[in-house]
Each structure stands twice: as C-alpha cells, then as structure tokens.
mmCIF file of C-alpha atoms in Angstrom:
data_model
loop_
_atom_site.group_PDB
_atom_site.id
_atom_site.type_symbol
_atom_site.label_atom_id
_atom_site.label_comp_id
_atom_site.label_asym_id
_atom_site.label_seq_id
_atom_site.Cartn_x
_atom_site.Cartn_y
_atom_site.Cartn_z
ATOM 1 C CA UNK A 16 -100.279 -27.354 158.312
ATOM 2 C CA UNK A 17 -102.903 -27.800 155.204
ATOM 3 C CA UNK A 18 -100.893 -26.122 153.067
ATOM 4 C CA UNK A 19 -97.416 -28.470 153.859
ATOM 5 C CA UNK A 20 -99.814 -31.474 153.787
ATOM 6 C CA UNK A 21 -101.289 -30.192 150.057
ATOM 7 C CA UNK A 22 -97.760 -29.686 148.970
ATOM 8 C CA UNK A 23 -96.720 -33.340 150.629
ATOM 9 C CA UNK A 24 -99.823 -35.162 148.765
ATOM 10 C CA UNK A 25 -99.762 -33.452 145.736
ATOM 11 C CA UNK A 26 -95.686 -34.274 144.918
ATOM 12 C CA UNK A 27 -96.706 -37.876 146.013
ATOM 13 C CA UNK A 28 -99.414 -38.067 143.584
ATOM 14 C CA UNK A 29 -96.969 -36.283 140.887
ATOM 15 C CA UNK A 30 -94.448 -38.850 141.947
ATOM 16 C CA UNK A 31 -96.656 -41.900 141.555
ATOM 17 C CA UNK A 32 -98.612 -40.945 138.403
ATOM 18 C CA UNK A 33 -94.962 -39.818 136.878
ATOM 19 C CA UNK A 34 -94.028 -43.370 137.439
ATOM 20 C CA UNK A 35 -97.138 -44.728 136.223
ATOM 21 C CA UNK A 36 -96.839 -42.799 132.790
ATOM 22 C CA UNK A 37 -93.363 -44.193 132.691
ATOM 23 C CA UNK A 38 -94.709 -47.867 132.928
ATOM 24 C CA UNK A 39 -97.331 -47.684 130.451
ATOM 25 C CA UNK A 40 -94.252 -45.979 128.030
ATOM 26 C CA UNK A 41 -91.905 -48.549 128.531
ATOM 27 C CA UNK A 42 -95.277 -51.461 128.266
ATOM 28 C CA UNK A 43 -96.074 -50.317 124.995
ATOM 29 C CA UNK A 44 -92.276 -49.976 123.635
ATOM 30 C CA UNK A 45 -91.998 -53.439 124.896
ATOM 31 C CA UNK A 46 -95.217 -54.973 123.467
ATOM 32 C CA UNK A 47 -94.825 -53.650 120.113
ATOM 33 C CA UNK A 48 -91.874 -52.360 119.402
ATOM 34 C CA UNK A 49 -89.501 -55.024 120.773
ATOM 35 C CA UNK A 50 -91.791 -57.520 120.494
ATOM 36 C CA UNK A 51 -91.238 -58.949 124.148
ATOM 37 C CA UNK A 52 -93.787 -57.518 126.679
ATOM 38 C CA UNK A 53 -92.809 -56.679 129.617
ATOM 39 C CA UNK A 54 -95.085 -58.349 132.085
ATOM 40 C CA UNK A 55 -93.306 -56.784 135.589
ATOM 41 C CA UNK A 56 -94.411 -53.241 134.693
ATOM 42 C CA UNK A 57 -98.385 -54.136 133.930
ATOM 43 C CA UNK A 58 -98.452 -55.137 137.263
ATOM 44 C CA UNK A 59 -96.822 -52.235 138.575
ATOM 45 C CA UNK A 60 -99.211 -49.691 136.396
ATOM 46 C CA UNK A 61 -102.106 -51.806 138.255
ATOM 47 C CA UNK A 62 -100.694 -51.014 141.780
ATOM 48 C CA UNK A 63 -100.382 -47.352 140.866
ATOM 49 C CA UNK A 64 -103.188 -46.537 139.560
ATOM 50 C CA UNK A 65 -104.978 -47.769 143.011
ATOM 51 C CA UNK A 66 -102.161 -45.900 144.924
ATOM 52 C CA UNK A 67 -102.831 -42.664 142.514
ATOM 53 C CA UNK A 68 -106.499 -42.941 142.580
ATOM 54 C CA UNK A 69 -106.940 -43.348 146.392
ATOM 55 C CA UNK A 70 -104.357 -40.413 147.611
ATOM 56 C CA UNK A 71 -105.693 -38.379 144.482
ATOM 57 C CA UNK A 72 -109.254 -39.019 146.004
ATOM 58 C CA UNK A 73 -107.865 -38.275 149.605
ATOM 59 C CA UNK A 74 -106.314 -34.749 147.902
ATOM 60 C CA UNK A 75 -109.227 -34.092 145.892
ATOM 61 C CA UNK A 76 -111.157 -34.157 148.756
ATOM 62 C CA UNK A 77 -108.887 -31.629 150.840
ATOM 63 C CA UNK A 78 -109.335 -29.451 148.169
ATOM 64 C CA UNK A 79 -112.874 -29.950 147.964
ATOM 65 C CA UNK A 80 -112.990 -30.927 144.097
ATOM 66 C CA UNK A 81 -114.281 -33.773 144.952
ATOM 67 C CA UNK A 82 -117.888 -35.106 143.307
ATOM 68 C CA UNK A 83 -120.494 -33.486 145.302
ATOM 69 C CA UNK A 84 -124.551 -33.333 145.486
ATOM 70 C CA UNK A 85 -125.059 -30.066 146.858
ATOM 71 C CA UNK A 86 -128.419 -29.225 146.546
ATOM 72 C CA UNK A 87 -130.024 -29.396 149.686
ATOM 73 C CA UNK A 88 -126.568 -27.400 151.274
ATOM 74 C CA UNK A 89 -127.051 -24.580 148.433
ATOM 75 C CA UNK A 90 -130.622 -24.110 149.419
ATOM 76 C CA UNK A 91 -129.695 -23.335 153.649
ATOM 77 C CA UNK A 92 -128.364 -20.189 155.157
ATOM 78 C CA UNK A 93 -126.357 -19.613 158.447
ATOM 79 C CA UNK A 94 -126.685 -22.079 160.968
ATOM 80 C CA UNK A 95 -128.428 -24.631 159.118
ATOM 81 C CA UNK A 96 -125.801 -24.445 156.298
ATOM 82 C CA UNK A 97 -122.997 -25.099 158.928
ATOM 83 C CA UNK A 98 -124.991 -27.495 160.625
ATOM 84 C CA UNK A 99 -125.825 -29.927 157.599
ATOM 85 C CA UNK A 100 -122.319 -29.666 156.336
ATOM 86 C CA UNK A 101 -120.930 -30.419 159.650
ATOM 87 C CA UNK A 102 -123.517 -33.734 159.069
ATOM 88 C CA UNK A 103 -121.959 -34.366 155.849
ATOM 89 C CA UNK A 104 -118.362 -33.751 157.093
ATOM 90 C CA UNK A 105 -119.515 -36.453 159.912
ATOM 91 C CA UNK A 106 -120.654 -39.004 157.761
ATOM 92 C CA UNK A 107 -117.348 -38.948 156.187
ATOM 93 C CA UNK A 108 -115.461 -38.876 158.926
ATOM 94 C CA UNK A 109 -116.880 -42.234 159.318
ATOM 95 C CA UNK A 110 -116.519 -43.346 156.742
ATOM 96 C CA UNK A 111 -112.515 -42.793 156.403
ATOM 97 C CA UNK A 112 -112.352 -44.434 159.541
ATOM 98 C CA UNK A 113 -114.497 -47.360 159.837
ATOM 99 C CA UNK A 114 -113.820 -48.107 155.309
ATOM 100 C CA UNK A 115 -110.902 -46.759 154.821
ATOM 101 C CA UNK A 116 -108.270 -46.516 157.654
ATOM 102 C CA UNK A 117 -109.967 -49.428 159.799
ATOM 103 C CA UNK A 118 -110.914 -52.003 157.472
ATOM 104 C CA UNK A 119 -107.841 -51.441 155.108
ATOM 105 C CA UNK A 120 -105.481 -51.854 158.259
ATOM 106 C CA UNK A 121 -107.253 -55.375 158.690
ATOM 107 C CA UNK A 122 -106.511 -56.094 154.888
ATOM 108 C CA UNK A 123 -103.177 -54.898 155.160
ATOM 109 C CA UNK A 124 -102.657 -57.089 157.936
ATOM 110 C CA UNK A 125 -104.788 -60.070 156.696
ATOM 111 C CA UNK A 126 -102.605 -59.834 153.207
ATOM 112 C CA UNK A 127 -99.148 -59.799 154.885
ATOM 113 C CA UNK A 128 -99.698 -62.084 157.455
ATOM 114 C CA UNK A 129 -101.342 -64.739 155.100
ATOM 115 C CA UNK A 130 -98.013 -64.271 153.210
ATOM 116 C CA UNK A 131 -100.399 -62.874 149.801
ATOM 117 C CA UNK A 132 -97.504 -61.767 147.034
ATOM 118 C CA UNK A 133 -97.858 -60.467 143.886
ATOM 119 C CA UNK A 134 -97.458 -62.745 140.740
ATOM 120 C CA UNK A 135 -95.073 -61.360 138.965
ATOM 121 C CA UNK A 136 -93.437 -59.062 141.169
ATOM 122 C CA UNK A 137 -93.507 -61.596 144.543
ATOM 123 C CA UNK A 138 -93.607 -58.230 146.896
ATOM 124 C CA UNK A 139 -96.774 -58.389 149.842
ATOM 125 C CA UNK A 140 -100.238 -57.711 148.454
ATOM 126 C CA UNK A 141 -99.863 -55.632 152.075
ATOM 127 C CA UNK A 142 -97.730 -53.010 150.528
ATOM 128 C CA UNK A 143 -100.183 -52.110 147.408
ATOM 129 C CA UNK A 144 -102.925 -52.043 149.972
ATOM 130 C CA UNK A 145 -101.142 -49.926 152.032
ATOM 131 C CA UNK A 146 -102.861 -47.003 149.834
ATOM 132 C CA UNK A 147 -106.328 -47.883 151.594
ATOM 133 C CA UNK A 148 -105.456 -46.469 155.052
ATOM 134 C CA UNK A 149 -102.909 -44.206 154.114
ATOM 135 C CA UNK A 150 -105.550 -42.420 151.884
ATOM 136 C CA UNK A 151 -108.136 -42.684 154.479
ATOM 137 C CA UNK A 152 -105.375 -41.227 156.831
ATOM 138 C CA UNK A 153 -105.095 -38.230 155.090
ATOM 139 C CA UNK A 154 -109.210 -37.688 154.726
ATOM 140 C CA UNK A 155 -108.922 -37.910 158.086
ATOM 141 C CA UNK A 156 -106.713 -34.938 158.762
ATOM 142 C CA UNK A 157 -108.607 -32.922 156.075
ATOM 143 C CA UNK A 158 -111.620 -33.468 157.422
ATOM 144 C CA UNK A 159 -111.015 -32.639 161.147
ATOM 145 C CA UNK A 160 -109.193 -29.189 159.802
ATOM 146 C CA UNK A 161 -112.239 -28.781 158.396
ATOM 147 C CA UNK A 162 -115.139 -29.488 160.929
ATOM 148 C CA UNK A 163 -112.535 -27.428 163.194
ATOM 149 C CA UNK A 164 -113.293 -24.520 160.696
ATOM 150 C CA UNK A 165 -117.053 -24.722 160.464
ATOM 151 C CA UNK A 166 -117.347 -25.296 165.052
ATOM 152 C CA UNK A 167 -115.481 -22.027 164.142
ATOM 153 C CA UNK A 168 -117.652 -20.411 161.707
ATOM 154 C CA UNK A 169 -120.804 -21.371 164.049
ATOM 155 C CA UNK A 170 -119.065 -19.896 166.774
ATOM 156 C CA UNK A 171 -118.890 -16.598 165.354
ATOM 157 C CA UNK A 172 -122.543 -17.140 164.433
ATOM 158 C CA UNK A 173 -124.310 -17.670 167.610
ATOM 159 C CA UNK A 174 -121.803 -14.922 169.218
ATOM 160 C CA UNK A 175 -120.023 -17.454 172.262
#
C-alpha cells in the first residue's frame, strides 16, 4: 500500500512542479520577450509552489528525507530506540492532525464559505488551501504505517 501511495504522491508532485516550471517559462517569455506579462500564471506559480511544497513535505516525510535532529535517537539501542521514535512519530502524528488536516479543513471551509477568490484568477482561496489537509492526510497514513512497523519491531523485541 506504501509503495502505490509513493508512486501516487510522487507523479502528483511531478505533475504539479511540471506545471509550475511551465508557468514560470511562459512568465518570463511574456515579461520580456513579448513585452506583456502575463499576470494569470504568477498567481498560479504561487498556488503551486504551496501545493508542491506541502505534498513534497508530506512525501519527503514517507520517505524519511525529511530534516531531522537525530542525536539523542542515534545515541539509544533496542527498546529505548523504538520507544523514543515511537515519541517522535507521536508528536507528529499530532501534529498532522491537529495543524495540518484539522485546522486546514477549518481554513478550507472558512475561505469557501466566506466566498475568498483569488485576484486574478477569481477561483476559491478553498481550493489552493486544499493542499494543507490533503498533505497532512497523507503524513497521516505514513506515519501510522510506520508506528505500525516499530509496535512491530518492539514486539519482536520483548518476545510477545
């Protein structure tokens, strides 16, 4: 299932950035080329670069190439190891959950019901936000595959 939702996020990401590029092409062509900038693309490079950064972040994470301070876990052994990196995994658990997935649903929500567009584009502010939860969605299902596989590894540890 990690490896379908690795292949999923990672042709998202390709999608997105691919798009991106193509934006910031056709912006500078625009700008200084034909003279005429082209102000509906800048806005779209802005919304995918959050979109990009967030599910990139999300993958990242998966992957665990994310930034990480490990020196305390490098120093334990065993049970301790497992234990203070099922800690860490906890922590952020809650945080995709309470930051990301809760508190970007309300700002979803807040931003479409309000009736919050874009300026140039006029599409909901809900939709770029929309990256928020969806990002903290897929944390979510890396990090329970995860805690799964270290209640696993302590299993085998203490022998139950």
């Amino acid at each position: 299932m990690i490896k379908k939702l690795n292949k999923l996020v990672a042709g998202l990401i390709i999608g997105i950035f691919s798009i991106l590029v193509g934006c910031v092409v056709w912006q500078v062509i625009s700008r200084y080329v034909l003279g005429a900038p082209s102000i509906a693309t800048d806005e779209i490079a802005r919304f995918l670069f959050m979109w990009v950064g967030l599910i990139g972040a999300a993958y990242a994470m998966g992957l665990k190439q994310h930034l990480a301070i490990d020196l305390l876990l490098m120093r334990q052994k065993g049970k301790r190891k497992i234990g203070l990196q099922l800690f860490i995994l906890a922590v952020m658990l809650i945080f995709a959950v309470s930051v990301l997935i809760y508190s970007g649903m309300q700002l979803v929500i807040d931003t479409y019901l309000s009736g919050q567009v874009s300026p140039s584009l006029g599409i909901s502010m809900g939709w770029v936000y929309l990256c928020l939860p969806l990002s903290g969605g897929i944390m979510l299902v890396y990090l329970v595959a995860e805690i799964t596989h270290n209640l696993q590894q302590l299993t085998k540890l203490e022998g139950i």
